[in-house]
Protein backbone atom coordinates (compact mmCIF):
# COMPACT_ATOMS: atom_id res chain seq x y z
CA UNK A 1 0.00 0.00 0.00
CA UNK A 2 1.41 3.44 -0.92
CA UNK A 3 1.03 6.27 1.58
CA UNK A 4 -0.59 9.43 0.32
CA UNK A 5 1.37 12.69 0.08
CA UNK A 6 0.22 15.32 2.61
CA UNK A 7 -0.32 18.71 0.94
CA UNK A 8 -0.94 22.21 2.31
CA UNK A 9 -2.28 24.68 -0.26
CA UNK A 10 -1.63 28.42 0.04
CA UNK A 11 -3.93 30.52 -2.12
CA UNK A 12 -6.83 28.10 -1.70
CA UNK A 13 -9.42 30.82 -2.41
CA UNK A 14 -7.65 32.18 -5.49
CA UNK A 15 -8.55 31.65 -9.13
CA UNK A 16 -5.69 29.21 -9.70
CA UNK A 17 -5.58 27.78 -6.17
CA UNK A 18 -9.21 26.65 -6.42
CA UNK A 19 -8.60 24.63 -9.60
CA UNK A 20 -5.32 23.18 -8.40
CA UNK A 21 -6.81 22.47 -4.96
CA UNK A 22 -9.76 20.50 -6.34
CA UNK A 23 -7.36 18.38 -8.42
CA UNK A 24 -5.24 17.68 -5.29
CA UNK A 25 -8.38 16.80 -3.33
CA UNK A 26 -9.47 14.30 -6.01
CA UNK A 27 -5.99 12.72 -6.46
CA UNK A 28 -5.94 9.21 -4.92
CA UNK A 29 -2.30 9.50 -3.83
CA UNK A 30 -2.58 12.91 -2.08
CA UNK A 31 -4.11 14.09 1.14
CA UNK A 32 -5.00 17.77 1.42
CA UNK A 33 -4.39 18.54 5.10
CA UNK A 34 -4.42 22.34 5.19
CA UNK A 35 -5.29 25.51 3.31
CA UNK A 36 -4.12 29.13 3.62
CA UNK A 37 -5.52 32.41 2.29
CA UNK A 38 -5.76 36.01 3.40
CA UNK A 39 -9.26 37.58 3.22
CA UNK A 40 -10.87 34.12 3.19
CA UNK A 41 -9.08 32.88 6.33
CA UNK A 42 -11.74 31.32 8.58
CA UNK A 43 -13.89 30.08 5.67
CA UNK A 44 -14.52 26.38 5.00
CA UNK A 45 -13.25 24.92 1.72
CA UNK A 46 -16.65 23.23 1.45
CA UNK A 47 -18.16 26.68 0.92
CA UNK A 48 -15.37 28.09 -1.26
CA UNK A 49 -15.06 25.11 -3.63
CA UNK A 50 -18.57 23.60 -3.55
CA UNK A 51 -16.84 20.29 -2.73
CA UNK A 52 -17.16 18.31 0.53
CA UNK A 53 -13.75 19.37 1.94
CA UNK A 54 -14.12 20.01 5.68
CA UNK A 55 -10.97 22.13 6.07
CA UNK A 56 -10.98 25.56 7.69
CA UNK A 57 -8.73 28.02 5.83
CA UNK A 58 -5.90 29.41 8.00
CA UNK A 59 -4.14 32.72 7.63
CA UNK A 60 -0.59 31.46 8.14
CA UNK A 61 1.57 28.38 7.98
CA UNK A 62 2.37 28.74 11.69
CA UNK A 63 -1.25 27.69 12.41
CA UNK A 64 -0.67 24.32 10.72
CA UNK A 65 1.26 22.06 13.09
CA UNK A 66 1.64 18.88 10.99
CA UNK A 67 5.24 17.61 10.95
CA UNK A 68 5.48 17.33 7.16
CA UNK A 69 3.63 18.31 4.00
CA UNK A 70 4.35 19.55 0.52
CA UNK A 71 3.57 23.28 0.45
CA UNK A 72 1.82 24.23 -2.80
CA UNK A 73 1.75 28.02 -3.21
CA UNK A 74 -0.31 30.15 -5.62
CA UNK A 75 -0.56 33.48 -3.80
CA UNK A 76 1.47 36.67 -4.30
CA UNK A 77 5.20 37.01 -4.14
CA UNK A 78 5.83 38.84 -0.83
CA UNK A 79 3.84 36.59 1.48
CA UNK A 80 4.86 33.59 -0.61
CA UNK A 81 8.56 34.30 -0.06
CA UNK A 82 8.08 34.34 3.74
CA UNK A 83 5.94 31.18 3.63
CA UNK A 84 8.43 29.31 1.46
CA UNK A 85 11.28 30.15 3.87
CA UNK A 86 9.18 28.95 6.80
CA UNK A 87 8.16 25.71 5.04
CA UNK A 88 11.72 24.90 3.96
CA UNK A 89 13.03 25.58 7.48
CA UNK A 90 10.47 23.04 8.73
CA UNK A 91 11.84 20.44 6.29
CA UNK A 92 8.86 20.60 3.92
CA UNK A 93 9.17 20.20 0.17
CA UNK A 94 7.71 23.04 -1.90
CA UNK A 95 5.86 23.38 -5.21
CA UNK A 96 5.51 27.07 -6.08
CA UNK A 97 3.50 28.59 -8.91
CA UNK A 98 3.50 32.14 -7.52
CA UNK A 99 5.41 34.52 -9.79
CA UNK A 100 7.20 37.85 -9.30
CA UNK A 101 10.20 36.80 -7.13
CA UNK A 102 13.32 38.95 -7.42
CA UNK A 103 16.60 37.32 -8.39
CA UNK A 104 17.82 37.90 -4.79
CA UNK A 105 14.78 36.06 -3.41
CA UNK A 106 15.34 33.19 -5.85
CA UNK A 107 18.97 32.99 -4.79
CA UNK A 108 18.14 32.90 -1.10
CA UNK A 109 15.47 30.22 -1.68
CA UNK A 110 18.08 28.17 -3.57
CA UNK A 111 20.51 28.46 -0.64
CA UNK A 112 17.85 27.54 1.93
CA UNK A 113 16.71 24.52 -0.09
CA UNK A 114 20.31 23.27 -0.29
CA UNK A 115 20.82 23.85 3.45
CA UNK A 116 17.69 21.98 4.54
CA UNK A 117 17.98 19.35 1.75
CA UNK A 118 14.32 19.65 0.75
CA UNK A 119 12.97 19.42 -2.78
CA UNK A 120 11.70 22.55 -4.55
CA UNK A 121 9.83 23.21 -7.77
CA UNK A 122 9.44 26.88 -8.77
CA UNK A 123 7.78 27.02 -12.15
CA UNK A 124 6.37 30.17 -13.75
CA UNK A 125 3.94 28.19 -15.89
CA UNK A 126 2.67 24.69 -15.12
CA UNK A 127 0.76 24.29 -18.39
CA UNK A 128 1.97 21.76 -20.94
CA UNK A 129 1.41 24.19 -23.83
CA UNK A 130 3.71 26.87 -22.41
CA UNK A 131 6.53 24.34 -22.08
CA UNK A 132 6.05 23.00 -25.61
CA UNK A 133 6.05 26.62 -26.82
CA UNK A 134 9.48 27.13 -25.24
CA UNK A 135 10.84 24.08 -27.09
CA UNK A 136 9.44 25.41 -30.38
CA UNK A 137 10.80 28.92 -29.69
CA UNK A 138 14.28 27.48 -29.03
CA UNK A 139 14.13 25.74 -32.37
CA UNK A 140 12.81 28.81 -34.24
CA UNK A 141 15.50 31.02 -32.68
CA UNK A 142 18.16 28.99 -34.47
CA UNK A 143 16.84 30.31 -37.79
CA UNK A 144 15.10 33.63 -37.01
CA UNK A 145 17.21 36.36 -35.40
CA UNK A 146 14.52 38.84 -34.26
CA UNK A 147 11.41 38.36 -32.14
CA UNK A 148 9.09 40.16 -29.74
CA UNK A 149 7.06 38.61 -26.92
CA UNK A 150 3.41 39.51 -26.29
CA UNK A 151 1.51 38.44 -23.19
CA UNK A 152 -2.01 39.17 -21.96
CA UNK A 153 -3.58 38.37 -18.58
CA UNK A 154 -6.59 39.36 -16.49
CA UNK A 155 -6.32 42.86 -15.01
CA UNK A 156 -6.15 41.31 -11.52
CA UNK A 157 -2.68 39.89 -12.18
CA UNK A 158 -0.20 41.82 -10.04
CA UNK A 159 3.16 41.23 -11.75
CA UNK A 160 3.95 42.58 -15.21
CA UNK A 161 5.34 41.27 -17.49
CA UNK A 162 4.48 37.72 -16.54
CA UNK A 163 7.09 35.28 -15.28
CA UNK A 164 6.46 33.16 -18.39
CA UNK A 165 7.15 36.11 -20.72
CA UNK A 166 10.33 37.02 -18.83
CA UNK A 167 11.49 33.43 -19.12
CA UNK A 168 10.76 33.42 -22.86
CA UNK A 169 12.72 36.67 -23.34
CA UNK A 170 15.66 35.16 -21.42
CA UNK A 171 15.51 32.01 -23.53
CA UNK A 172 15.73 34.08 -26.75
CA UNK A 173 18.48 36.31 -25.32
CA UNK A 174 20.52 33.23 -24.34
CA UNK A 175 20.00 31.70 -27.76
CA UNK A 176 21.18 34.88 -29.53
CA UNK A 177 23.78 35.82 -26.89
CA UNK A 178 22.25 39.30 -26.47
CA UNK A 179 21.16 41.18 -23.32
CA UNK A 180 17.62 40.28 -22.27
CA UNK A 181 16.61 43.98 -22.52
CA UNK A 182 17.09 43.72 -26.27
CA UNK A 183 14.01 41.45 -26.52
CA UNK A 184 10.83 43.61 -26.36
CA UNK A 185 8.08 42.23 -24.11
CA UNK A 186 4.55 43.71 -24.39
CA UNK A 187 1.99 43.09 -21.64
CA UNK A 188 -1.78 43.62 -21.66
CA UNK A 189 -3.93 43.54 -18.51
CA UNK A 190 -7.63 43.35 -19.38
CA UNK A 191 -10.82 41.84 -18.00
CA UNK A 192 -11.82 38.79 -20.05
CA UNK A 193 -8.23 37.57 -20.47
CA UNK A 194 -7.00 34.45 -18.67
CA UNK A 195 -3.36 33.76 -19.73
CA UNK A 196 -2.15 34.23 -23.30
CA UNK A 197 1.29 34.47 -24.88
CA UNK A 198 2.66 34.87 -28.39
CA UNK A 199 6.20 35.01 -29.70
CA UNK A 200 6.42 36.70 -33.07
CA UNK A 201 9.58 35.99 -35.07
CA UNK A 202 10.29 38.23 -38.04
CA UNK A 203 12.59 37.83 -41.04
CA UNK A 204 12.60 39.41 -44.48
CA UNK A 205 9.17 39.04 -46.08
CA UNK A 206 7.73 36.74 -43.39
CA UNK A 207 6.69 36.29 -39.80
CA UNK A 208 6.30 33.17 -37.67
CA UNK A 209 3.92 33.35 -34.69
CA UNK A 210 3.88 30.85 -31.82
CA UNK A 211 0.83 31.29 -29.64
CA UNK A 212 -0.55 29.66 -26.52
CA UNK A 213 -3.88 30.39 -24.82
CA UNK A 214 -5.06 29.21 -21.43
CA UNK A 215 -8.84 29.49 -21.37
CA UNK A 216 -9.31 27.97 -17.94
CA UNK A 217 -6.98 27.46 -14.98
CA UNK A 218 -7.49 23.69 -14.89
CA UNK A 219 -4.67 23.84 -17.52
CA UNK A 220 -2.18 24.07 -14.62
CA UNK A 221 -3.50 21.20 -12.50
CA UNK A 222 -1.85 18.18 -14.17
CA UNK A 223 1.60 19.83 -14.03
CA UNK A 224 1.18 20.71 -10.35
CA UNK A 225 0.11 17.14 -9.45
CA UNK A 226 3.14 15.76 -11.34
CA UNK A 227 5.42 18.20 -9.44
CA UNK A 228 3.96 17.16 -6.06
CA UNK A 229 4.67 13.51 -6.91
CA UNK A 230 8.29 14.24 -7.91
CA UNK A 231 9.40 17.05 -5.61
CA UNK A 232 10.94 14.75 -2.96
CA UNK A 233 13.32 13.36 -5.55
CA UNK A 234 14.78 16.86 -6.14
CA UNK A 235 16.16 17.02 -2.59
CA UNK A 236 18.59 19.95 -2.18
CA UNK A 237 17.69 21.48 -5.57
CA UNK A 238 15.31 24.05 -7.02
CA UNK A 239 13.79 22.81 -10.28
CA UNK A 240 12.59 25.59 -12.59
CA UNK A 241 12.21 23.62 -15.81
CA UNK A 242 8.86 21.99 -16.49
CA UNK A 243 10.70 19.40 -18.60
CA UNK A 244 12.12 17.87 -15.38
CA UNK A 245 8.57 17.28 -14.19
CA UNK A 246 7.66 15.62 -17.48
CA UNK A 247 10.71 13.29 -17.46
CA UNK A 248 9.71 9.65 -17.03
CA UNK A 249 11.00 8.23 -13.70
N1 LIG B 1 2.95 28.94 -12.30
C1 LIG B 1 1.79 28.90 -12.94
O1 LIG B 1 1.52 28.01 -13.77
C2 LIG B 1 0.75 29.94 -12.60
C3 LIG B 1 -0.52 29.89 -13.17
C4 LIG B 1 -1.46 30.85 -12.77
C5 LIG B 1 -1.12 31.81 -11.82
N2 LIG B 1 0.14 31.82 -11.32
C6 LIG B 1 0.55 32.76 -10.27
O2 LIG B 1 -0.11 32.36 -9.08
C7 LIG B 1 -0.36 33.50 -8.25
C8 LIG B 1 -1.86 33.56 -7.92
O3 LIG B 1 -2.57 33.86 -9.10
P1 LIG B 1 -4.18 33.92 -9.09
O4 LIG B 1 -4.55 34.46 -10.41
O5 LIG B 1 -4.73 32.61 -8.65
O6 LIG B 1 -4.41 35.05 -7.97
P2 LIG B 1 -5.72 35.37 -7.09
O7 LIG B 1 -6.95 34.85 -7.74
O8 LIG B 1 -5.64 36.82 -6.80
O9 LIG B 1 -5.48 34.54 -5.75
C9 LIG B 1 -4.51 34.90 -4.80
C10 LIG B 1 -4.60 33.97 -3.62
O10 LIG B 1 -3.56 34.30 -2.71
C11 LIG B 1 -4.11 34.54 -1.42
N3 LIG B 1 -3.30 35.57 -0.74
C12 LIG B 1 -3.02 36.82 -1.15
N4 LIG B 1 -2.24 37.44 -0.25
C13 LIG B 1 -2.02 36.55 0.76
C14 LIG B 1 -1.31 36.59 1.98
N5 LIG B 1 -0.65 37.69 2.37
N6 LIG B 1 -1.30 35.48 2.75
C15 LIG B 1 -1.97 34.36 2.39
N7 LIG B 1 -2.67 34.26 1.24
C16 LIG B 1 -2.69 35.34 0.43
C17 LIG B 1 -5.52 35.04 -1.68
O11 LIG B 1 -6.32 34.88 -0.51
P3 LIG B 1 -7.71 35.73 -0.30
O12 LIG B 1 -8.56 35.44 -1.51
O13 LIG B 1 -8.28 35.14 0.94
O14 LIG B 1 -7.32 37.16 -0.17
C18 LIG B 1 -5.91 34.09 -2.82
O15 LIG B 1 -6.26 32.83 -2.30
C19 LIG B 1 0.17 34.70 -9.05
O16 LIG B 1 1.50 34.97 -8.64
C20 LIG B 1 0.16 34.21 -10.49
O17 LIG B 1 1.10 34.87 -11.32
C21 LIG B 1 1.07 30.92 -11.70
CSV table of N, CA and C in Angstrom, one decimal, residues 9 112 132 140 186:
chain,number,residue,atom,x,y,z
A,9,UNK,N,-2.1,23.8,0.9
A,9,UNK,CA,-2.3,24.7,-0.3
A,9,UNK,C,-2.4,26.1,0.2
A,112,UNK,N,18.6,28.2,0.8
A,112,UNK,CA,17.9,27.5,1.9
A,112,UNK,C,17.5,26.1,1.6
A,132,UNK,N,5.8,23.4,-24.2
A,132,UNK,CA,6.1,23.0,-25.6
A,132,UNK,C,6.4,24.2,-26.4
A,140,UNK,N,13.0,27.7,-33.3
A,140,UNK,CA,12.8,28.8,-34.2
A,140,UNK,C,13.9,29.8,-34.1
A,186,UNK,N,5.7,42.9,-24.5
A,186,UNK,CA,4.6,43.7,-24.4
A,186,UNK,C,3.5,43.0,-23.5
